[in-house]
Coordinates of C-alpha atoms in Angstrom, one line a residue:
Chain A
M5 CA 13.0 -1.8 -2.5
T6 CA 16.5 -1.4 -3.7
N7 CA 19.6 -0.5 -1.7
I8 CA 21.3 2.4 -3.4
L9 CA 24.9 2.1 -2.1
D10 CA 25.4 5.8 -2.9
D11 CA 23.4 6.7 0.2
Y12 CA 25.9 4.9 2.4
A13 CA 28.9 6.5 0.6
L14 CA 27.5 10.0 1.2
V15 CA 27.8 9.6 5.0
S16 CA 30.9 7.5 5.0
P17 CA 33.8 8.7 7.1
L18 CA 36.1 7.9 4.2
R19 CA 34.2 10.1 1.8
Y20 CA 36.6 13.1 2.1
R21 CA 39.8 11.1 1.6
N22 CA 41.7 11.4 -1.6
N23 CA 39.8 9.9 -4.5
W24 CA 42.9 8.9 -6.5
L25 CA 44.3 7.0 -3.5
K26 CA 41.0 5.0 -3.1
L27 CA 40.9 4.3 -6.9
T28 CA 44.5 3.1 -6.8
I29 CA 43.7 0.8 -3.9
I30 CA 40.7 -0.8 -5.6
T31 CA 42.4 -1.0 -9.1
F32 CA 45.3 -2.8 -7.5
G33 CA 43.0 -5.2 -5.7
L34 CA 40.9 -5.9 -8.8
L35 CA 44.0 -6.6 -10.9
M36 CA 45.7 -8.7 -8.3
G37 CA 42.6 -10.7 -7.7
V38 CA 41.8 -11.3 -11.4
S39 CA 45.4 -12.3 -12.3
S40 CA 46.1 -14.5 -9.3
Q41 CA 46.6 -18.2 -10.1
S42 CA 46.0 -19.3 -6.5
F43 CA 42.9 -18.9 -4.4
I44 CA 44.8 -17.7 -1.4
L45 CA 45.6 -14.2 -2.7
P46 CA 42.0 -13.3 -3.8
F47 CA 40.7 -14.4 -0.4
T48 CA 43.3 -12.2 1.3
V49 CA 42.4 -9.2 -0.8
A50 CA 38.7 -9.9 -0.1
F51 CA 39.3 -10.0 3.6
C52 CA 41.5 -6.8 3.7
M53 CA 39.0 -4.8 1.6
S54 CA 36.0 -6.1 3.6
F55 CA 37.8 -5.2 6.8
A56 CA 38.6 -1.7 5.5
T57 CA 35.0 -1.2 4.4
V58 CA 33.4 -2.4 7.7
H59 CA 36.0 -1.0 10.1
F60 CA 37.2 2.3 8.5
G61 CA 34.0 2.9 6.5
K62 CA 31.7 2.1 9.4
I63 CA 29.3 -0.1 7.4
P64 CA 27.1 -2.4 9.5
V65 CA 28.4 -6.0 9.3
G66 CA 25.0 -7.5 8.7
F67 CA 24.2 -5.2 5.8
Y68 CA 27.7 -5.8 4.3
L69 CA 27.2 -9.6 4.4
K70 CA 23.8 -9.2 2.8
L71 CA 25.4 -7.2 0.0
L72 CA 28.1 -9.8 -0.6
S73 CA 25.4 -12.5 -1.0
A74 CA 23.6 -10.5 -3.8
P75 CA 25.4 -12.2 -6.7
A76 CA 25.1 -15.6 -5.0
V77 CA 22.7 -17.2 -7.4
F78 CA 24.6 -16.4 -10.5
V79 CA 28.0 -17.2 -9.0
I80 CA 26.9 -20.5 -7.5
L81 CA 25.3 -21.7 -10.7
S82 CA 28.3 -20.8 -12.8
V83 CA 30.8 -22.2 -10.3
I84 CA 29.0 -25.5 -10.3
I85 CA 29.1 -25.7 -14.1
I86 CA 32.8 -24.9 -14.1
A87 CA 33.4 -27.6 -11.5
F88 CA 31.7 -30.2 -13.6
F89 CA 32.9 -29.3 -17.0
F90 CA 36.3 -27.8 -16.6
G91 CA 39.7 -29.3 -15.9
S92 CA 41.2 -32.8 -15.7
G93 CA 42.7 -35.0 -13.0
T94 CA 41.4 -37.7 -10.8
E95 CA 37.7 -37.8 -10.4
L96 CA 36.5 -37.0 -6.9
F97 CA 32.9 -37.9 -7.3
G98 CA 30.4 -38.4 -10.1
F99 CA 27.1 -39.9 -11.2
N100 CA 25.4 -41.1 -14.4
V101 CA 22.4 -39.4 -16.0
F102 CA 21.0 -41.1 -19.1
S103 CA 24.3 -42.8 -19.8
Y104 CA 26.1 -39.5 -19.5
R105 CA 28.8 -39.3 -16.9
F106 CA 28.9 -36.2 -14.8
G107 CA 31.9 -35.9 -12.5
I108 CA 33.9 -33.4 -10.6
N109 CA 37.6 -33.8 -10.9
T110 CA 40.5 -32.1 -9.1
G111 CA 41.2 -29.7 -11.9
G112 CA 37.6 -28.6 -12.1
L113 CA 37.3 -28.1 -8.4
D114 CA 40.5 -26.0 -8.3
M115 CA 39.2 -23.8 -11.0
A116 CA 35.8 -23.4 -9.4
L117 CA 37.4 -22.4 -6.1
L118 CA 39.7 -20.0 -7.9
V119 CA 36.8 -18.3 -9.8
F120 CA 34.8 -18.1 -6.6
S121 CA 37.6 -16.4 -4.7
R122 CA 38.3 -14.0 -7.6
T123 CA 34.6 -13.0 -7.7
L124 CA 34.6 -12.5 -3.9
S125 CA 37.7 -10.3 -4.1
G126 CA 36.4 -8.3 -7.0
M127 CA 33.1 -7.7 -5.3
S128 CA 34.7 -6.6 -2.1
C129 CA 36.9 -4.1 -3.9
L130 CA 33.8 -2.8 -5.8
F131 CA 31.9 -2.5 -2.5
F132 CA 34.8 -0.6 -1.0
L133 CA 34.6 2.0 -3.7
A134 CA 30.8 2.0 -3.8
L135 CA 30.3 2.4 0.0
T136 CA 33.0 5.0 0.5
T137 CA 33.0 7.2 -2.6
P138 CA 29.8 8.8 -3.8
M139 CA 29.4 9.3 -7.5
V140 CA 29.7 13.1 -7.0
E141 CA 33.4 12.6 -6.0
L142 CA 34.0 10.3 -9.0
F143 CA 32.9 13.0 -11.4
S144 CA 35.9 15.1 -10.6
V145 CA 38.1 12.1 -11.4
L146 CA 36.2 11.5 -14.7
K147 CA 36.7 15.2 -15.6
A148 CA 40.5 14.8 -15.1
T149 CA 40.6 12.0 -17.6
K150 CA 40.4 12.9 -21.2
L151 CA 37.0 11.3 -21.8
P152 CA 34.7 13.3 -24.2
D153 CA 32.8 16.1 -22.5
S154 CA 29.4 14.9 -23.8
L155 CA 29.8 11.5 -22.2
I156 CA 30.6 13.1 -18.8
E157 CA 27.8 15.6 -19.1
L158 CA 25.4 12.8 -20.0
S159 CA 26.5 10.7 -17.0
M160 CA 26.2 13.7 -14.6
M161 CA 22.7 14.6 -15.7
M162 CA 21.7 10.9 -15.6
Y163 CA 23.0 10.6 -12.1
R164 CA 20.9 13.6 -11.0
Y165 CA 17.7 12.2 -12.5
I166 CA 18.1 8.7 -11.3
F167 CA 17.1 9.9 -7.8
V168 CA 14.3 12.0 -8.9
F169 CA 12.7 9.1 -10.9
L170 CA 13.4 6.6 -8.2
E171 CA 11.3 8.6 -5.8
V172 CA 8.5 8.9 -8.4
A173 CA 8.7 5.2 -9.1
W174 CA 8.5 4.2 -5.4
G175 CA 5.6 6.5 -4.8
I176 CA 3.6 5.1 -7.7
R177 CA 4.5 1.6 -6.7
Y178 CA 3.3 2.2 -3.1
A179 CA 0.0 3.6 -4.4
Q180 CA -0.4 0.7 -6.7
T181 CA 0.3 -1.9 -4.1
V182 CA -2.2 -0.5 -1.6
R183 CA -4.8 -0.6 -4.3
L184 CA -4.0 -4.4 -4.9
G185 CA -2.1 -3.6 -8.1
Y186 CA 0.2 -6.5 -7.5
K187 CA -2.3 -9.1 -6.2
D188 CA -1.5 -11.6 -9.0
W189 CA 0.7 -12.1 -12.0
R190 CA -1.5 -10.5 -14.6
T191 CA -2.3 -7.4 -12.6
S192 CA 1.3 -6.9 -11.7
L193 CA 2.4 -7.0 -15.3
N194 CA -0.2 -4.3 -16.2
S195 CA 0.6 -2.2 -13.2
L196 CA 4.3 -2.3 -14.0
A197 CA 3.6 -1.3 -17.5
M198 CA 1.6 1.7 -16.3
L199 CA 4.3 2.6 -13.9
A200 CA 7.0 2.5 -16.5
T201 CA 4.8 4.6 -18.9
T202 CA 4.1 7.3 -16.4
L203 CA 7.8 7.3 -15.6
F204 CA 8.6 7.6 -19.3
I205 CA 6.2 10.5 -19.9
R206 CA 7.3 12.3 -16.7
S207 CA 10.9 11.9 -17.7
W208 CA 10.3 13.2 -21.2
E209 CA 8.5 16.3 -20.0
Q210 CA 11.2 16.8 -17.3
G211 CA 13.8 16.6 -20.1
E212 CA 12.2 19.3 -22.0
K213 CA 11.9 21.5 -18.9
I214 CA 15.6 21.0 -18.0
F215 CA 16.7 22.1 -21.4
I216 CA 14.7 25.4 -21.1
S217 CA 15.8 26.1 -17.6
M218 CA 19.5 25.3 -18.3
S219 CA 19.5 27.4 -21.5
A220 CA 18.1 30.2 -19.4
R221 CA 21.1 29.9 -17.2
C222 CA 23.6 30.0 -20.1
Y223 CA 24.3 26.3 -20.4
D224 CA 26.8 25.8 -23.1
G225 CA 27.5 22.1 -22.9
R226 CA 29.6 22.1 -19.7
I227 CA 28.6 22.0 -16.1
L228 CA 31.3 23.2 -13.8
F229 CA 31.7 21.9 -10.3
F230 CA 33.7 23.1 -7.3
E231 CA 36.5 20.7 -6.5
E232 CA 38.4 20.4 -3.3
K233 CA 42.0 19.5 -3.0
R234 CA 42.6 16.7 -0.6
P235 CA 46.2 15.7 -0.1
V236 CA 47.0 12.2 0.8
R237 CA 48.0 11.9 4.5
A238 CA 51.3 10.2 5.5
T239 CA 49.5 7.5 7.6
E240 CA 47.3 6.7 4.7
L241 CA 50.3 6.4 2.4
I242 CA 52.2 4.1 4.8
L243 CA 49.1 1.9 5.4
T244 CA 48.5 1.6 1.6
G245 CA 52.2 0.9 0.9
T246 CA 52.3 -1.8 3.6
Y247 CA 49.1 -3.4 2.2
F248 CA 50.5 -3.3 -1.4
S249 CA 53.8 -4.8 -0.5
A250 CA 52.2 -7.5 1.7
I251 CA 49.9 -8.5 -1.1
L252 CA 52.8 -8.6 -3.6
V253 CA 54.9 -10.7 -1.3
L254 CA 52.0 -13.1 -0.8
W255 CA 51.5 -13.2 -4.5
Y256 CA 55.1 -14.2 -5.0
L257 CA 54.9 -16.9 -2.3
T258 CA 51.6 -18.5 -3.0
N259 CA 51.0 -18.1 -6.8
D260 CA 51.4 -21.9 -7.5
I261 CA 49.6 -23.2 -4.5
S262 CA 46.3 -25.1 -5.1
I263 CA 44.5 -27.7 -3.0
F264 CA 45.4 -30.6 -5.3
Chain B
M7 CA 22.3 -11.0 -17.3
H8 CA 25.3 -9.5 -15.7
I9 CA 28.7 -11.2 -15.3
F10 CA 30.0 -10.4 -11.9
E11 CA 33.3 -8.9 -10.9
G12 CA 36.3 -11.1 -11.1
F13 CA 34.5 -13.8 -13.0
L14 CA 36.3 -13.6 -16.3
P15 CA 40.0 -14.4 -16.2
S16 CA 42.7 -12.7 -18.3
P17 CA 42.9 -12.4 -21.3
W18 CA 39.1 -12.6 -21.7
W19 CA 38.0 -9.5 -19.8
Q20 CA 40.7 -7.4 -21.7
L21 CA 39.5 -8.9 -25.0
W22 CA 35.9 -7.9 -24.4
F23 CA 37.1 -4.3 -23.6
V24 CA 39.0 -4.3 -26.9
F25 CA 35.7 -5.3 -28.6
S26 CA 33.5 -2.8 -26.8
I27 CA 35.5 0.4 -26.6
P28 CA 35.7 1.2 -30.3
I29 CA 31.9 0.8 -30.6
I30 CA 31.3 2.9 -27.5
F31 CA 33.5 5.6 -29.1
F32 CA 31.6 5.3 -32.3
G33 CA 28.4 5.8 -30.2
I34 CA 29.9 8.9 -28.6
Y35 CA 30.8 10.3 -32.0
R36 CA 27.2 9.8 -33.2
L37 CA 26.0 11.4 -29.9
N38 CA 28.2 14.4 -30.4
K39 CA 27.0 14.9 -33.9
L40 CA 23.4 14.6 -32.9
V41 CA 23.8 16.9 -29.9
S42 CA 25.5 19.6 -32.0
E43 CA 22.6 19.5 -34.4
K44 CA 19.8 19.4 -31.8
R45 CA 20.9 20.9 -28.5
E46 CA 17.8 19.9 -26.6
L47 CA 18.6 16.3 -27.1
L48 CA 21.3 15.9 -24.4
P49 CA 19.0 16.5 -21.4
L50 CA 16.4 14.2 -23.1
L51 CA 19.0 11.4 -23.5
A52 CA 20.0 11.9 -19.9
V53 CA 16.5 11.4 -18.6
A54 CA 16.1 8.5 -20.9
G55 CA 19.2 6.9 -19.4
A56 CA 17.9 7.5 -15.9
F57 CA 14.6 6.0 -16.9
I58 CA 16.4 2.8 -18.1
F59 CA 18.3 2.7 -14.8
V60 CA 15.2 3.0 -12.7
L61 CA 13.3 0.5 -14.9
S62 CA 16.1 -2.0 -14.4
S63 CA 16.0 -1.5 -10.6
L64 CA 12.3 -2.5 -10.5
K65 CA 11.6 -6.1 -9.7
M66 CA 9.5 -7.9 -12.2
P67 CA 7.0 -10.6 -11.4
S68 CA 8.7 -13.7 -12.5
V69 CA 7.3 -17.1 -13.3
T70 CA 10.1 -19.1 -11.7
G71 CA 9.8 -17.3 -8.4
S72 CA 13.2 -15.7 -8.5
S73 CA 13.0 -11.9 -8.6
S74 CA 14.2 -10.5 -11.9
H75 CA 14.3 -7.1 -13.4
P76 CA 13.8 -5.8 -17.0
T77 CA 16.9 -4.6 -18.8
G78 CA 15.4 -1.9 -20.9
T79 CA 18.1 -2.3 -23.6
G80 CA 15.6 -3.4 -26.3
M81 CA 13.5 -0.3 -25.6
A82 CA 16.6 2.0 -25.7
A83 CA 17.6 0.5 -29.1
I84 CA 14.1 1.0 -30.6
L85 CA 13.9 4.6 -29.3
F86 CA 17.4 5.9 -30.0
G87 CA 19.1 3.4 -32.3
P88 CA 21.9 1.0 -31.4
A89 CA 24.9 3.4 -31.4
I90 CA 23.4 5.7 -28.7
A91 CA 21.9 2.8 -26.9
A92 CA 25.4 1.5 -26.5
V93 CA 26.6 4.7 -24.8
L94 CA 23.5 4.9 -22.5
S95 CA 23.9 1.2 -21.6
T96 CA 27.6 1.7 -20.7
I97 CA 26.7 4.5 -18.3
V98 CA 23.8 2.5 -16.9
L99 CA 26.0 -0.6 -16.4
L100 CA 28.6 1.5 -14.7
Y101 CA 26.0 2.9 -12.3
Q102 CA 24.5 -0.6 -11.7
A103 CA 28.0 -1.8 -10.7
I104 CA 28.6 1.0 -8.3
F105 CA 25.1 1.6 -6.9
L106 CA 23.4 -1.8 -7.0
A107 CA 26.5 -4.2 -7.1
H108 CA 25.2 -5.7 -10.3
G109 CA 28.1 -6.6 -12.6
G110 CA 31.6 -5.3 -12.2
L111 CA 34.4 -3.1 -13.4
T112 CA 36.7 -5.6 -15.0
T113 CA 33.7 -7.4 -16.5
L114 CA 32.2 -4.1 -17.7
G115 CA 33.6 -4.7 -21.3
A116 CA 32.0 -8.1 -21.5
N117 CA 28.7 -6.8 -20.1
V118 CA 28.6 -3.9 -22.4
A119 CA 29.3 -6.2 -25.3
S120 CA 26.4 -8.5 -24.5
M121 CA 23.8 -6.1 -23.0
G122 CA 24.8 -2.8 -24.6
I123 CA 25.9 -3.7 -28.1
I124 CA 24.9 -7.1 -29.4
G125 CA 21.4 -7.2 -27.7
P126 CA 20.4 -3.7 -28.8
V127 CA 21.7 -4.3 -32.4
A128 CA 19.6 -7.4 -32.6
A129 CA 16.5 -5.5 -31.3
Y130 CA 17.1 -2.7 -33.8
I131 CA 17.4 -5.1 -36.8
I132 CA 14.3 -7.0 -35.8
Y133 CA 12.4 -3.8 -35.3
K134 CA 13.5 -2.3 -38.7
V135 CA 12.8 -5.6 -40.6
G136 CA 9.5 -6.1 -38.8
M137 CA 8.3 -2.5 -39.6
K138 CA 9.4 -2.9 -43.3
A139 CA 7.4 -6.2 -43.5
N140 CA 4.3 -4.3 -42.2
I141 CA 3.8 -6.6 -39.2
N142 CA 1.7 -5.2 -36.3
F143 CA 3.7 -2.6 -34.4
Y144 CA 3.1 -4.2 -31.0
V145 CA 4.1 -7.7 -32.2
V146 CA 7.3 -6.2 -33.7
V147 CA 8.1 -4.4 -30.4
F148 CA 7.4 -7.6 -28.4
L149 CA 9.7 -9.7 -30.7
A150 CA 12.5 -7.1 -30.7
A151 CA 12.6 -6.8 -26.9
T152 CA 12.3 -10.5 -26.4
F153 CA 15.0 -11.4 -28.8
A154 CA 17.3 -8.6 -27.5
D155 CA 17.1 -10.4 -24.1
W156 CA 17.6 -13.9 -25.6
I157 CA 20.5 -12.9 -27.7
T158 CA 22.1 -11.1 -24.7
Y159 CA 21.7 -14.3 -22.7
V160 CA 23.3 -16.4 -25.5
V161 CA 26.2 -14.0 -25.8
T162 CA 26.7 -14.0 -22.0
S163 CA 26.8 -17.8 -22.1
L164 CA 29.3 -17.6 -24.9
E165 CA 31.5 -15.2 -23.0
L166 CA 31.5 -17.6 -20.1
A167 CA 32.0 -20.7 -22.3
L168 CA 35.0 -19.1 -24.1
A169 CA 36.6 -18.3 -20.8
F170 CA 35.9 -21.7 -19.3
P171 CA 35.9 -24.3 -22.1
A172 CA 35.0 -27.9 -21.1
E173 CA 37.7 -30.5 -21.0
V174 CA 35.6 -32.8 -23.1
G175 CA 34.0 -31.1 -26.0
G176 CA 35.6 -27.7 -25.6
V177 CA 33.7 -24.4 -25.9
A178 CA 30.6 -26.0 -27.5
A179 CA 30.1 -28.3 -24.6
S180 CA 30.3 -25.7 -21.9
L181 CA 28.3 -23.3 -24.0
K182 CA 25.5 -25.9 -24.0
A183 CA 25.9 -26.3 -20.2
F184 CA 25.7 -22.5 -19.4
M185 CA 22.8 -22.0 -21.8
L186 CA 20.8 -24.9 -20.3
V187 CA 21.3 -23.7 -16.8
F188 CA 20.5 -20.1 -17.4
A189 CA 17.6 -20.9 -19.8
T190 CA 15.4 -21.7 -16.8
T191 CA 15.4 -18.0 -15.7
Q192 CA 16.2 -16.2 -18.9
V193 CA 13.6 -17.7 -21.3
P194 CA 10.5 -16.7 -19.4
L195 CA 12.1 -13.5 -18.3
A196 CA 12.7 -12.4 -21.9
I197 CA 9.0 -13.1 -22.8
M198 CA 8.0 -11.0 -19.8
E199 CA 10.1 -8.1 -20.8
G200 CA 8.8 -8.3 -24.4
A201 CA 5.2 -8.1 -23.1
L202 CA 6.1 -5.3 -20.7
T203 CA 7.8 -3.3 -23.5
A204 CA 4.9 -3.8 -25.8
L205 CA 2.5 -2.6 -23.1
I206 CA 4.7 0.5 -22.3
F207 CA 4.6 1.4 -26.0
K208 CA 0.8 1.0 -26.1
Y209 CA 0.4 3.4 -23.2
V210 CA 2.9 5.8 -24.6
I211 CA 1.1 5.9 -27.9
Q212 CA -2.2 6.6 -26.2
V213 CA -0.8 9.4 -24.1
K214 CA 2.2 11.0 -25.7
S215 CA 2.6 9.8 -29.3
D216 CA 4.3 13.0 -30.4
A217 CA 7.4 11.9 -28.5
L218 CA 7.7 8.8 -30.7
L219 CA 7.2 10.9 -33.8
Q220 CA 10.0 13.3 -32.7
L221 CA 12.4 10.4 -32.3
N222 CA 11.5 8.9 -35.7
V223 CA 10.5 5.7 -34.0
I224 CA 7.4 5.3 -36.1
S225 CA 6.0 7.2 -39.1
E226 CA 2.8 9.1 -39.0
S227 CA 1.0 6.7 -41.2
V228 CA 1.8 3.8 -38.9
L229 CA 0.7 5.8 -35.9
D230 CA -2.6 6.7 -37.5
K231 CA -3.2 3.1 -38.3
I232 CA -2.6 2.0 -34.7
K233 CA -4.7 4.8 -33.3
G234 CA -7.5 4.1 -35.8
A235 CA -7.5 0.4 -34.8
S236 CA -7.7 1.1 -31.1
Q237 CA -10.5 3.6 -31.3

């Protein structure tokens, strides 16, 4: 029903690499992509991160492409609006609707292409993190930051229960589907409401039970986890350094290039 | 409606973080106070957050044919109040970005502002006003969840319009354009979610109404009235 990217991250060969290195790489990519003024740099970042995900992370190419197309509807709609309404310059093409003039001009098309490339680079950075680093690893990073304990506790417990409830939800959904619970629009609405209610009640009761069982094990508001030390290897450092400097040089060279 | 990664240029994504972060911290402050008073609430909030995440990963039957999913933020606001709903939505949005590739990290601030803060606040206000005015409980829930979605969608359009103002007509013109285009999916979707939320509350009241009493969602007199009417 839904692809949980975490499943892929758990078996990824890059899982046991240093978390901070991976976070640095994606933060760098995100910031470079979003602040670039030319479409060349974001496309390059997107290509590098996709290559790293598919090649080093051993993610099937077909699956990866399907993931990249997930935000397509939203992105395409918004990019079209930007192309029509944004920017100035010579008009490339246009038409009249009820005496309104709709046209794409060079400025708008440049902007649309830039936004599209930024989204692509951002998504590929995000996928790199999502497909190589399971949430379990990120909790140790979260703990090292000075975020409030209650927030981190809440996220960890939530994470744990997402999978429990997903299984319940899928089970119920299967059972409803084979009993024609989704045969038409009205029935599906009712079935979905029943599913959600059962889930709510289950989760409520589960919540009460966890509190009892955790209190019995001396829970005092902090769950402690075992953390491994994973030093950054020299080859990784060199590769990352080369990638960073290449991107920075490219940024310096191409920052004012656009198609028009 | 999520804004995807990389879509908002500087300085807009930073500005939305500046807007959201103080409110999230206020939510955490409220959360800490609540949890120190009632220790059993933290696991309960955690399962509620997981519930919202799972709800949002279920596809909803949609009129337009495109598959859509409920956001659950209106429901969270009614159950826990807007401050805690903001904290829960932030975590849910972070997980959606990382697990489902919905939304993004740089756009997290903007998404939290529209889906975690402004939408739930609207739902909460509508709920409180509606209950004061003695309107039927299910109608109020329906309106609160529907308007939470609509306001979220208006705010998202505004976030996009501010970042990409039109050459002719400025922010107002591009706001109109974004709203028109997204209205085709968002208007029916919000009505669906409103109906779904009202139905969920109907079943919850039938089966486990004490949970709602414990959270101070409804008073006992209202509950008696609803139960009396359905029997």
